[in-house]
Amino acid sequence: MGRAGGEKAREFGEPQWLTTLLVLAAVAGAGAGDARGAVTLLTELEQVRNVRHTPEYMPSLPDILRVTIAAGEPGLAERFAAGLAPVHPLDQHALVTARAQLAEYREEHYEAATLYADAERRWKKFEMPWERCWDTAAACSHSAARPRPERPSTRRERSSPASAPPLPSLKPTSAWPGRPR
C-alpha cells in the first residue's frame, strides 16, 4: 500500500499533492509494519521543493512525526519540525502537537505533558466553518418557529454530513427577530 501510494503521488508532481499522498502512504506503510518504507517515503517528501510552504504540510506534521519517531528516526522528525512558523490556527495546533511529540521522545515529561494539554485544549476549541453553521441553523429554526435541531453530541458525529439534520426552511431576513419589518 505504501509504495503504490508513493508511486501515485509522484505522478501528480505537485508539492501540495505530494505532501498529502506521501504522508498517507507513509502512515499506511507504517501501520502495515513497513517502517523502513514509510521513512523512505517521508525522506523523499523532505526533498520536495517548497513542500514546507504548502497548506497541507503543517496539518500533516503530527502524522509525519508519529511515523518517523516510531521508526526510530528522531533526527528526521526534528528536521521536519524545525524552523516552522504557523500561519493559520490549524498550523498552530499541529505545531504544538509536534513539539509535544518531540518532548515526549526526549523524555522531557513535564514539557510534553504541558504541550499535550495545550494541544488538547486547542483541538477541542478548534471549529470547522461548517460547525458554525449549526449555530446559524439553530437561530434560523428558532426564528422560523420550528423546533431547534439538536447538535450531534460528539465531534465524530458532527464530522459526518450524513448525521446532520436537515436545515430548516428560512424565512426572509425581514422576519428575523430584531429586524425591522
Short mmCIF file of N, CA and C in Angstrom, two decimals:
data_model
loop_
_atom_site.label_atom_id
_atom_site.label_comp_id
_atom_site.label_asym_id
_atom_site.label_seq_id
_atom_site.Cartn_x
_atom_site.Cartn_y
_atom_site.Cartn_z
N MET A 1 0.83 -1.20 0.00
CA MET A 1 0.00 0.00 0.00
C MET A 1 0.87 1.25 0.00
N GLY A 2 1.87 1.31 0.86
CA GLY A 2 2.71 2.49 0.98
C GLY A 2 3.45 2.81 -0.30
N ARG A 3 4.07 1.80 -0.91
CA ARG A 3 4.84 2.04 -2.15
C ARG A 3 3.93 2.44 -3.30
N ALA A 4 2.79 1.76 -3.44
CA ALA A 4 1.86 2.09 -4.52
C ALA A 4 1.35 3.52 -4.37
N GLY A 5 1.06 3.92 -3.13
CA GLY A 5 0.61 5.29 -2.87
C GLY A 5 1.70 6.29 -3.21
N GLY A 6 2.94 5.94 -2.90
CA GLY A 6 4.07 6.81 -3.22
C GLY A 6 4.23 6.99 -4.72
N GLU A 7 4.04 5.91 -5.47
CA GLU A 7 4.13 6.00 -6.93
C GLU A 7 3.05 6.90 -7.49
N LYS A 8 1.84 6.77 -7.00
CA LYS A 8 0.75 7.63 -7.45
C LYS A 8 1.03 9.09 -7.10
N ALA A 9 1.57 9.33 -5.93
CA ALA A 9 1.88 10.70 -5.51
C ALA A 9 2.90 11.33 -6.46
N ARG A 10 3.89 10.56 -6.85
CA ARG A 10 4.91 11.09 -7.76
C ARG A 10 4.33 11.46 -9.11
N GLU A 11 3.29 10.74 -9.56
CA GLU A 11 2.66 11.05 -10.83
C GLU A 11 2.07 12.46 -10.84
N PHE A 12 1.56 12.91 -9.69
CA PHE A 12 0.99 14.25 -9.62
C PHE A 12 2.06 15.32 -9.69
N GLY A 13 3.17 15.12 -9.00
CA GLY A 13 4.30 16.03 -9.07
C GLY A 13 4.15 17.35 -8.35
N GLU A 14 2.98 17.73 -7.91
CA GLU A 14 2.77 19.00 -7.22
C GLU A 14 3.08 18.84 -5.74
N PRO A 15 3.82 19.79 -5.14
CA PRO A 15 4.18 19.66 -3.72
C PRO A 15 2.98 19.45 -2.79
N GLN A 16 1.87 20.15 -3.05
CA GLN A 16 0.73 20.00 -2.13
C GLN A 16 0.15 18.60 -2.21
N TRP A 17 0.09 18.03 -3.41
CA TRP A 17 -0.43 16.66 -3.54
C TRP A 17 0.58 15.66 -3.01
N LEU A 18 1.85 15.93 -3.25
CA LEU A 18 2.88 15.03 -2.74
C LEU A 18 2.84 14.97 -1.21
N THR A 19 2.63 16.11 -0.58
CA THR A 19 2.54 16.11 0.87
C THR A 19 1.43 15.18 1.33
N THR A 20 0.25 15.40 0.84
CA THR A 20 -0.90 14.60 1.26
C THR A 20 -0.70 13.13 0.96
N LEU A 21 -0.33 12.82 -0.26
CA LEU A 21 -0.25 11.42 -0.67
C LEU A 21 0.94 10.68 -0.08
N LEU A 22 2.10 11.32 -0.01
CA LEU A 22 3.26 10.64 0.59
C LEU A 22 3.06 10.41 2.08
N VAL A 23 2.47 11.38 2.77
CA VAL A 23 2.22 11.19 4.20
C VAL A 23 1.21 10.07 4.42
N LEU A 24 0.13 10.07 3.64
CA LEU A 24 -0.86 8.99 3.78
C LEU A 24 -0.23 7.63 3.46
N ALA A 25 0.58 7.58 2.42
CA ALA A 25 1.23 6.33 2.07
C ALA A 25 2.20 5.89 3.17
N ALA A 26 2.91 6.84 3.77
CA ALA A 26 3.84 6.52 4.86
C ALA A 26 3.09 6.01 6.09
N VAL A 27 1.99 6.66 6.44
CA VAL A 27 1.19 6.23 7.58
C VAL A 27 0.65 4.82 7.33
N ALA A 28 0.15 4.59 6.12
CA ALA A 28 -0.37 3.26 5.78
C ALA A 28 0.73 2.22 5.82
N GLY A 29 1.89 2.55 5.28
CA GLY A 29 3.02 1.62 5.30
C GLY A 29 3.48 1.30 6.70
N ALA A 30 3.58 2.33 7.54
CA ALA A 30 3.98 2.10 8.93
C ALA A 30 2.95 1.25 9.65
N GLY A 31 1.67 1.51 9.38
CA GLY A 31 0.61 0.73 10.00
C GLY A 31 0.63 -0.72 9.57
N ALA A 32 1.13 -0.96 8.36
CA ALA A 32 1.23 -2.33 7.85
C ALA A 32 2.55 -3.00 8.25
N GLY A 33 3.35 -2.30 9.03
CA GLY A 33 4.60 -2.89 9.52
C GLY A 33 5.82 -2.57 8.68
N ASP A 34 5.71 -1.71 7.69
CA ASP A 34 6.84 -1.36 6.84
C ASP A 34 7.40 0.00 7.25
N ALA A 35 8.05 0.03 8.42
CA ALA A 35 8.61 1.28 8.95
C ALA A 35 9.69 1.84 8.03
N ARG A 36 10.54 0.97 7.47
CA ARG A 36 11.60 1.42 6.57
C ARG A 36 11.02 2.08 5.33
N GLY A 37 10.01 1.45 4.74
CA GLY A 37 9.37 2.02 3.55
C GLY A 37 8.70 3.35 3.86
N ALA A 38 8.10 3.45 5.06
CA ALA A 38 7.46 4.70 5.47
C ALA A 38 8.48 5.82 5.60
N VAL A 39 9.62 5.51 6.20
CA VAL A 39 10.68 6.51 6.35
C VAL A 39 11.24 6.91 4.99
N THR A 40 11.35 5.96 4.08
CA THR A 40 11.83 6.27 2.72
C THR A 40 10.89 7.27 2.05
N LEU A 41 9.58 7.05 2.19
CA LEU A 41 8.61 7.99 1.60
C LEU A 41 8.73 9.37 2.24
N LEU A 42 8.89 9.42 3.55
CA LEU A 42 9.00 10.72 4.22
C LEU A 42 10.33 11.40 3.92
N THR A 43 11.38 10.64 3.74
CA THR A 43 12.66 11.22 3.34
C THR A 43 12.53 11.83 1.95
N GLU A 44 11.80 11.16 1.09
CA GLU A 44 11.51 11.72 -0.23
C GLU A 44 10.71 13.01 -0.11
N LEU A 45 9.72 13.01 0.77
CA LEU A 45 8.91 14.22 0.99
C LEU A 45 9.79 15.38 1.44
N GLU A 46 10.75 15.08 2.29
CA GLU A 46 11.64 16.13 2.80
C GLU A 46 12.41 16.81 1.67
N GLN A 47 12.64 16.09 0.58
CA GLN A 47 13.41 16.62 -0.56
C GLN A 47 12.56 17.40 -1.57
N VAL A 48 11.24 17.36 -1.42
CA VAL A 48 10.36 18.04 -2.37
C VAL A 48 10.52 19.55 -2.22
N ARG A 49 10.76 20.20 -3.32
CA ARG A 49 10.97 21.65 -3.32
C ARG A 49 9.71 22.38 -2.85
N ASN A 50 9.86 23.31 -1.94
CA ASN A 50 8.79 24.16 -1.40
C ASN A 50 7.71 23.39 -0.64
N VAL A 51 7.96 22.16 -0.27
CA VAL A 51 6.93 21.37 0.40
C VAL A 51 6.50 22.00 1.73
N ARG A 52 7.42 22.65 2.42
CA ARG A 52 7.09 23.23 3.72
C ARG A 52 6.17 24.45 3.60
N HIS A 53 5.99 24.94 2.39
CA HIS A 53 5.14 26.12 2.17
C HIS A 53 3.76 25.76 1.63
N THR A 54 3.46 24.48 1.56
CA THR A 54 2.12 24.08 1.09
C THR A 54 1.16 24.09 2.27
N PRO A 55 -0.12 24.33 2.02
CA PRO A 55 -1.09 24.35 3.12
C PRO A 55 -1.24 22.99 3.80
N GLU A 56 -0.84 21.92 3.15
CA GLU A 56 -1.01 20.57 3.70
C GLU A 56 0.13 20.15 4.62
N TYR A 57 1.25 20.85 4.56
CA TYR A 57 2.44 20.41 5.31
C TYR A 57 2.22 20.45 6.82
N MET A 58 1.88 21.60 7.33
CA MET A 58 1.77 21.74 8.80
C MET A 58 0.69 20.83 9.40
N PRO A 59 -0.51 20.76 8.81
CA PRO A 59 -1.50 19.84 9.39
C PRO A 59 -1.07 18.37 9.36
N SER A 60 -0.14 18.02 8.45
CA SER A 60 0.36 16.65 8.36
C SER A 60 1.49 16.37 9.34
N LEU A 61 2.02 17.41 9.96
CA LEU A 61 3.20 17.27 10.81
C LEU A 61 3.04 16.25 11.95
N PRO A 62 1.94 16.23 12.69
CA PRO A 62 1.84 15.21 13.75
C PRO A 62 1.92 13.78 13.21
N ASP A 63 1.33 13.52 12.04
CA ASP A 63 1.44 12.18 11.45
C ASP A 63 2.86 11.89 11.01
N ILE A 64 3.52 12.88 10.41
CA ILE A 64 4.90 12.70 9.97
C ILE A 64 5.78 12.35 11.17
N LEU A 65 5.64 13.10 12.24
CA LEU A 65 6.46 12.86 13.42
C LEU A 65 6.12 11.52 14.08
N ARG A 66 4.86 11.16 14.11
CA ARG A 66 4.46 9.88 14.70
C ARG A 66 5.17 8.74 13.97
N VAL A 67 5.19 8.80 12.64
CA VAL A 67 5.82 7.73 11.85
C VAL A 67 7.33 7.74 12.03
N THR A 68 7.95 8.90 11.93
CA THR A 68 9.42 8.96 12.00
C THR A 68 9.94 8.59 13.38
N ILE A 69 9.27 9.03 14.42
CA ILE A 69 9.70 8.68 15.78
C ILE A 69 9.51 7.19 16.03
N ALA A 70 8.36 6.65 15.64
CA ALA A 70 8.10 5.22 15.82
C ALA A 70 9.09 4.36 15.04
N ALA A 71 9.58 4.87 13.92
CA ALA A 71 10.54 4.13 13.10
C ALA A 71 11.98 4.30 13.60
N GLY A 72 12.15 5.05 14.69
CA GLY A 72 13.49 5.24 15.24
C GLY A 72 14.30 6.27 14.50
N GLU A 73 13.63 7.26 13.93
CA GLU A 73 14.31 8.33 13.19
C GLU A 73 13.98 9.71 13.78
N PRO A 74 14.36 9.93 15.05
CA PRO A 74 14.02 11.22 15.68
C PRO A 74 14.71 12.41 15.03
N GLY A 75 15.89 12.20 14.44
CA GLY A 75 16.58 13.29 13.75
C GLY A 75 15.77 13.78 12.55
N LEU A 76 15.19 12.84 11.83
CA LEU A 76 14.32 13.19 10.70
C LEU A 76 13.08 13.92 11.21
N ALA A 77 12.53 13.45 12.30
CA ALA A 77 11.36 14.12 12.89
C ALA A 77 11.69 15.56 13.26
N GLU A 78 12.83 15.76 13.88
CA GLU A 78 13.22 17.12 14.27
C GLU A 78 13.44 18.01 13.05
N ARG A 79 13.99 17.46 11.98
CA ARG A 79 14.18 18.26 10.76
C ARG A 79 12.84 18.69 10.18
N PHE A 80 11.86 17.78 10.20
CA PHE A 80 10.54 18.14 9.67
C PHE A 80 9.92 19.28 10.46
N ALA A 81 10.15 19.32 11.76
CA ALA A 81 9.50 20.32 12.62
C ALA A 81 10.33 21.59 12.80
N ALA A 82 11.57 21.60 12.37
CA ALA A 82 12.47 22.73 12.63
C ALA A 82 12.09 23.97 11.84
N GLY A 83 12.14 25.12 12.52
CA GLY A 83 12.02 26.42 11.87
C GLY A 83 10.68 26.76 11.27
N LEU A 84 9.63 26.13 11.71
CA LEU A 84 8.30 26.40 11.14
C LEU A 84 7.64 27.57 11.86
N ALA A 85 6.95 28.38 11.08
CA ALA A 85 6.18 29.50 11.62
C ALA A 85 4.72 29.28 11.21
N PRO A 86 3.85 29.03 12.17
CA PRO A 86 2.45 28.77 11.83
C PRO A 86 1.79 29.99 11.21
N VAL A 87 0.95 29.74 10.21
CA VAL A 87 0.23 30.80 9.52
C VAL A 87 -1.24 30.83 9.97
N HIS A 88 -1.83 29.66 10.08
CA HIS A 88 -3.25 29.54 10.41
C HIS A 88 -3.40 28.87 11.78
N PRO A 89 -4.58 29.00 12.41
CA PRO A 89 -4.79 28.31 13.69
C PRO A 89 -4.54 26.81 13.60
N LEU A 90 -4.95 26.17 12.52
CA LEU A 90 -4.71 24.74 12.37
C LEU A 90 -3.21 24.44 12.40
N ASP A 91 -2.41 25.31 11.79
CA ASP A 91 -0.95 25.16 11.81
C ASP A 91 -0.43 25.25 13.24
N GLN A 92 -0.97 26.19 14.01
CA GLN A 92 -0.54 26.35 15.41
C GLN A 92 -0.82 25.08 16.20
N HIS A 93 -2.01 24.52 16.02
CA HIS A 93 -2.38 23.31 16.75
C HIS A 93 -1.46 22.15 16.38
N ALA A 94 -1.19 22.00 15.09
CA ALA A 94 -0.33 20.92 14.63
C ALA A 94 1.10 21.09 15.15
N LEU A 95 1.58 22.31 15.18
CA LEU A 95 2.94 22.56 15.65
C LEU A 95 3.07 22.30 17.15
N VAL A 96 2.08 22.69 17.93
CA VAL A 96 2.10 22.39 19.37
C VAL A 96 2.09 20.88 19.58
N THR A 97 1.28 20.17 18.81
CA THR A 97 1.24 18.71 18.90
C THR A 97 2.61 18.11 18.55
N ALA A 98 3.23 18.61 17.50
CA ALA A 98 4.54 18.12 17.09
C ALA A 98 5.59 18.38 18.17
N ARG A 99 5.55 19.55 18.76
CA ARG A 99 6.51 19.86 19.83
C ARG A 99 6.31 18.94 21.03
N ALA A 100 5.06 18.61 21.31
CA ALA A 100 4.77 17.67 22.41
C ALA A 100 5.34 16.29 22.08
N GLN A 101 5.20 15.84 20.84
CA GLN A 101 5.74 14.54 20.45
C GLN A 101 7.25 14.50 20.60
N LEU A 102 7.91 15.58 20.19
CA LEU A 102 9.37 15.62 20.30
C LEU A 102 9.81 15.66 21.76
N ALA A 103 9.11 16.43 22.58
CA ALA A 103 9.44 16.48 24.01
C ALA A 103 9.24 15.11 24.66
N GLU A 104 8.19 14.42 24.27
CA GLU A 104 7.95 13.08 24.81
C GLU A 104 9.09 12.14 24.39
N TYR A 105 9.51 12.21 23.15
CA TYR A 105 10.61 11.36 22.71
C TYR A 105 11.88 11.64 23.52
N ARG A 106 12.14 12.91 23.78
CA ARG A 106 13.34 13.30 24.53
C ARG A 106 13.20 13.03 26.03
N GLU A 107 12.06 12.47 26.42
CA GLU A 107 11.74 12.16 27.82
C GLU A 107 11.71 13.41 28.70
N GLU A 108 11.30 14.51 28.10
CA GLU A 108 11.06 15.75 28.84
C GLU A 108 9.58 15.71 29.24
N HIS A 109 9.30 14.92 30.26
CA HIS A 109 7.92 14.56 30.59
C HIS A 109 7.05 15.76 30.98
N TYR A 110 7.60 16.67 31.78
CA TYR A 110 6.81 17.84 32.18
C TYR A 110 6.47 18.69 30.96
N GLU A 111 7.47 18.95 30.13
CA GLU A 111 7.25 19.75 28.92
C GLU A 111 6.25 19.06 27.99
N ALA A 112 6.41 17.75 27.81
CA ALA A 112 5.50 17.00 26.94
C ALA A 112 4.07 17.07 27.47
N ALA A 113 3.90 16.88 28.78
CA ALA A 113 2.55 16.92 29.36
C ALA A 113 1.93 18.30 29.19
N THR A 114 2.73 19.35 29.40
CA THR A 114 2.23 20.71 29.24
C THR A 114 1.81 20.97 27.79
N LEU A 115 2.64 20.56 26.86
CA LEU A 115 2.33 20.77 25.44
C LEU A 115 1.15 19.93 24.99
N TYR A 116 1.06 18.68 25.45
CA TYR A 116 -0.09 17.84 25.09
C TYR A 116 -1.38 18.44 25.64
N ALA A 117 -1.33 18.98 26.86
CA ALA A 117 -2.53 19.62 27.44
C ALA A 117 -2.92 20.84 26.61
N ASP A 118 -1.94 21.62 26.19
CA ASP A 118 -2.21 22.78 25.34
C ASP A 118 -2.79 22.32 24.00
N ALA A 119 -2.20 21.29 23.42
CA ALA A 119 -2.69 20.77 22.14
C ALA A 119 -4.13 20.28 22.28
N GLU A 120 -4.41 19.56 23.36
CA GLU A 120 -5.78 19.06 23.56
C GLU A 120 -6.77 20.22 23.66
N ARG A 121 -6.41 21.24 24.43
CA ARG A 121 -7.29 22.42 24.57
C ARG A 121 -7.51 23.08 23.21
N ARG A 122 -6.45 23.23 22.44
CA ARG A 122 -6.55 23.86 21.13
C ARG A 122 -7.44 23.06 20.18
N TRP A 123 -7.22 21.74 20.11
CA TRP A 123 -8.00 20.92 19.19
C TRP A 123 -9.47 20.89 19.58
N LYS A 124 -9.75 20.86 20.88
CA LYS A 124 -11.16 20.87 21.31
C LYS A 124 -11.83 22.19 20.98
N LYS A 125 -11.08 23.28 21.08
CA LYS A 125 -11.62 24.60 20.82
C LYS A 125 -11.76 24.89 19.33
N PHE A 126 -10.96 24.22 18.52
CA PHE A 126 -10.92 24.48 17.09
C PHE A 126 -12.23 24.08 16.45
N GLU A 127 -12.78 24.96 15.64
CA GLU A 127 -14.03 24.67 14.94
C GLU A 127 -13.80 24.74 13.44
N MET A 128 -14.50 23.91 12.76
CA MET A 128 -14.50 23.97 11.31
C MET A 128 -15.63 24.92 10.91
N PRO A 129 -15.51 25.62 9.78
CA PRO A 129 -16.56 26.58 9.41
C PRO A 129 -17.96 26.00 9.37
N TRP A 130 -18.13 24.76 8.92
CA TRP A 130 -19.49 24.23 8.83
C TRP A 130 -20.10 24.05 10.21
N GLU A 131 -19.25 23.88 11.25
CA GLU A 131 -19.79 23.74 12.60
C GLU A 131 -20.45 25.05 13.05
N ARG A 132 -19.92 26.17 12.60
CA ARG A 132 -20.55 27.44 12.94
C ARG A 132 -21.93 27.55 12.30
N CYS A 133 -22.14 26.83 11.20
CA CYS A 133 -23.45 26.82 10.55
C CYS A 133 -24.51 26.22 11.45
N TRP A 134 -24.10 25.31 12.34
CA TRP A 134 -25.08 24.73 13.28
C TRP A 134 -25.74 25.84 14.08
N ASP A 135 -24.93 26.79 14.55
CA ASP A 135 -25.48 27.88 15.34
C ASP A 135 -26.42 28.73 14.50
N THR A 136 -26.04 29.00 13.25
CA THR A 136 -26.90 29.77 12.37
C THR A 136 -28.19 29.01 12.08
N ALA A 137 -28.06 27.72 11.82
CA ALA A 137 -29.25 26.90 11.55
C ALA A 137 -30.17 26.88 12.77
N ALA A 138 -29.58 26.78 13.94
CA ALA A 138 -30.39 26.77 15.16
C ALA A 138 -31.12 28.10 15.33
N ALA A 139 -30.42 29.21 15.07
CA ALA A 139 -31.05 30.52 15.19
C ALA A 139 -32.16 30.67 14.17
N CYS A 140 -31.92 30.19 12.95
CA CYS A 140 -32.94 30.30 11.91
C CYS A 140 -34.15 29.43 12.24
N SER A 141 -33.90 28.25 12.76
CA SER A 141 -35.03 27.38 13.08
C SER A 141 -35.85 27.98 14.22
N HIS A 142 -35.19 28.66 15.14
CA HIS A 142 -35.91 29.30 16.23
C HIS A 142 -36.78 30.44 15.69
N SER A 143 -36.19 31.23 14.80
CA SER A 143 -36.95 32.35 14.26
C SER A 143 -38.06 31.89 13.34
N ALA A 144 -37.93 30.71 12.80
CA ALA A 144 -38.96 30.19 11.90
C ALA A 144 -40.02 29.40 12.67
N ALA A 145 -39.97 29.46 14.00
CA ALA A 145 -40.91 28.77 14.88
C ALA A 145 -40.91 27.26 14.63
N ARG A 146 -39.73 26.74 14.35
CA ARG A 146 -39.56 25.29 14.19
C ARG A 146 -38.74 24.80 15.36
N PRO A 147 -38.84 23.54 15.69
CA PRO A 147 -38.00 23.02 16.76
C PRO A 147 -36.53 23.18 16.41
N ARG A 148 -35.74 23.51 17.39
CA ARG A 148 -34.30 23.69 17.18
C ARG A 148 -33.67 22.33 16.91
N PRO A 149 -32.89 22.22 15.81
CA PRO A 149 -32.24 20.94 15.56
C PRO A 149 -31.21 20.67 16.65
N GLU A 150 -31.11 19.43 17.09
CA GLU A 150 -30.13 19.09 18.09
C GLU A 150 -28.77 18.94 17.43
N ARG A 151 -27.77 19.46 18.10
CA ARG A 151 -26.41 19.27 17.62
C ARG A 151 -25.98 17.87 17.96
N PRO A 152 -25.26 17.21 17.06
CA PRO A 152 -24.73 15.90 17.42
C PRO A 152 -23.87 16.02 18.67
N SER A 153 -23.88 14.99 19.49
CA SER A 153 -23.22 15.07 20.78
C SER A 153 -21.72 14.88 20.72
N THR A 154 -21.19 14.24 19.71
CA THR A 154 -19.75 14.02 19.66
C THR A 154 -19.17 14.64 18.40
N ARG A 155 -17.88 14.94 18.46
CA ARG A 155 -17.20 15.52 17.31
C ARG A 155 -17.28 14.57 16.12
N ARG A 156 -17.17 13.28 16.37
CA ARG A 156 -17.23 12.29 15.28
C ARG A 156 -18.58 12.37 14.58
N GLU A 157 -19.66 12.47 15.36
CA GLU A 157 -20.98 12.57 14.75
C GLU A 157 -21.12 13.87 13.99
N ARG A 158 -20.53 14.96 14.51
CA ARG A 158 -20.63 16.25 13.82
C ARG A 158 -19.85 16.23 12.52
N SER A 159 -18.81 15.41 12.43
CA SER A 159 -18.00 15.42 11.22
C SER A 159 -18.63 14.65 10.08
N SER A 160 -19.72 13.99 10.33
CA SER A 160 -20.36 13.20 9.28
C SER A 160 -21.56 13.95 8.71
N PRO A 161 -21.49 14.38 7.44
CA PRO A 161 -22.62 15.09 6.85
C PRO A 161 -23.90 14.27 6.88
N ALA A 162 -23.79 12.94 6.83
CA ALA A 162 -24.98 12.10 6.82
C ALA A 162 -25.73 12.19 8.15
N SER A 163 -25.02 12.55 9.23
CA SER A 163 -25.68 12.61 10.53
C SER A 163 -26.30 13.99 10.79
N ALA A 164 -26.07 14.93 9.91
CA ALA A 164 -26.58 16.27 10.12
C ALA A 164 -28.09 16.32 9.85
N PRO A 165 -28.84 16.95 10.74
CA PRO A 165 -30.27 17.06 10.48
C PRO A 165 -30.50 18.03 9.33
N PRO A 166 -31.62 17.92 8.66
CA PRO A 166 -31.87 18.84 7.55
C PRO A 166 -31.96 20.27 8.07
N LEU A 167 -31.48 21.19 7.27
CA LEU A 167 -31.55 22.59 7.67
C LEU A 167 -33.00 23.07 7.60
N PRO A 168 -33.37 23.96 8.49
CA PRO A 168 -34.74 24.46 8.46
C PRO A 168 -34.96 25.36 7.25
N SER A 169 -36.21 25.47 6.84
CA SER A 169 -36.51 26.41 5.77
C SER A 169 -36.37 27.81 6.35
N LEU A 170 -35.82 28.70 5.58
CA LEU A 170 -35.54 30.04 6.08
C LEU A 170 -36.64 31.00 5.66
N LYS A 171 -36.93 31.92 6.57
CA LYS A 171 -37.87 32.99 6.25
C LYS A 171 -37.06 34.17 5.71
N PRO A 172 -37.70 35.09 5.04
CA PRO A 172 -36.97 36.27 4.58
C PRO A 172 -36.32 36.97 5.77
N THR A 173 -35.20 37.63 5.52
CA THR A 173 -34.46 38.26 6.61
C THR A 173 -35.27 39.30 7.35
N SER A 174 -36.25 39.89 6.70
CA SER A 174 -37.06 40.91 7.39
C SER A 174 -37.90 40.29 8.49
N ALA A 175 -38.08 38.96 8.47
CA ALA A 175 -38.88 38.29 9.50
C ALA A 175 -38.02 37.82 10.67
N TRP A 176 -36.72 37.99 10.61
CA TRP A 176 -35.87 37.53 11.70
C TRP A 176 -36.08 38.42 12.92
N PRO A 177 -35.96 37.87 14.11
CA PRO A 177 -36.14 38.68 15.31
C PRO A 177 -35.15 39.85 15.35
N GLY A 178 -35.62 40.97 15.80
CA GLY A 178 -34.76 42.14 15.94
C GLY A 178 -34.59 42.94 14.65
N ARG A 179 -35.16 42.49 13.55
CA ARG A 179 -35.04 43.22 12.30
C ARG A 179 -36.32 44.00 12.05
N PRO A 180 -36.24 45.25 11.60
CA PRO A 180 -37.44 46.00 11.31
C PRO A 180 -38.21 45.37 10.15
N ARG A 181 -39.51 45.41 10.23
CA ARG A 181 -40.33 44.81 9.17
C ARG A 181 -40.79 45.84 8.19
#
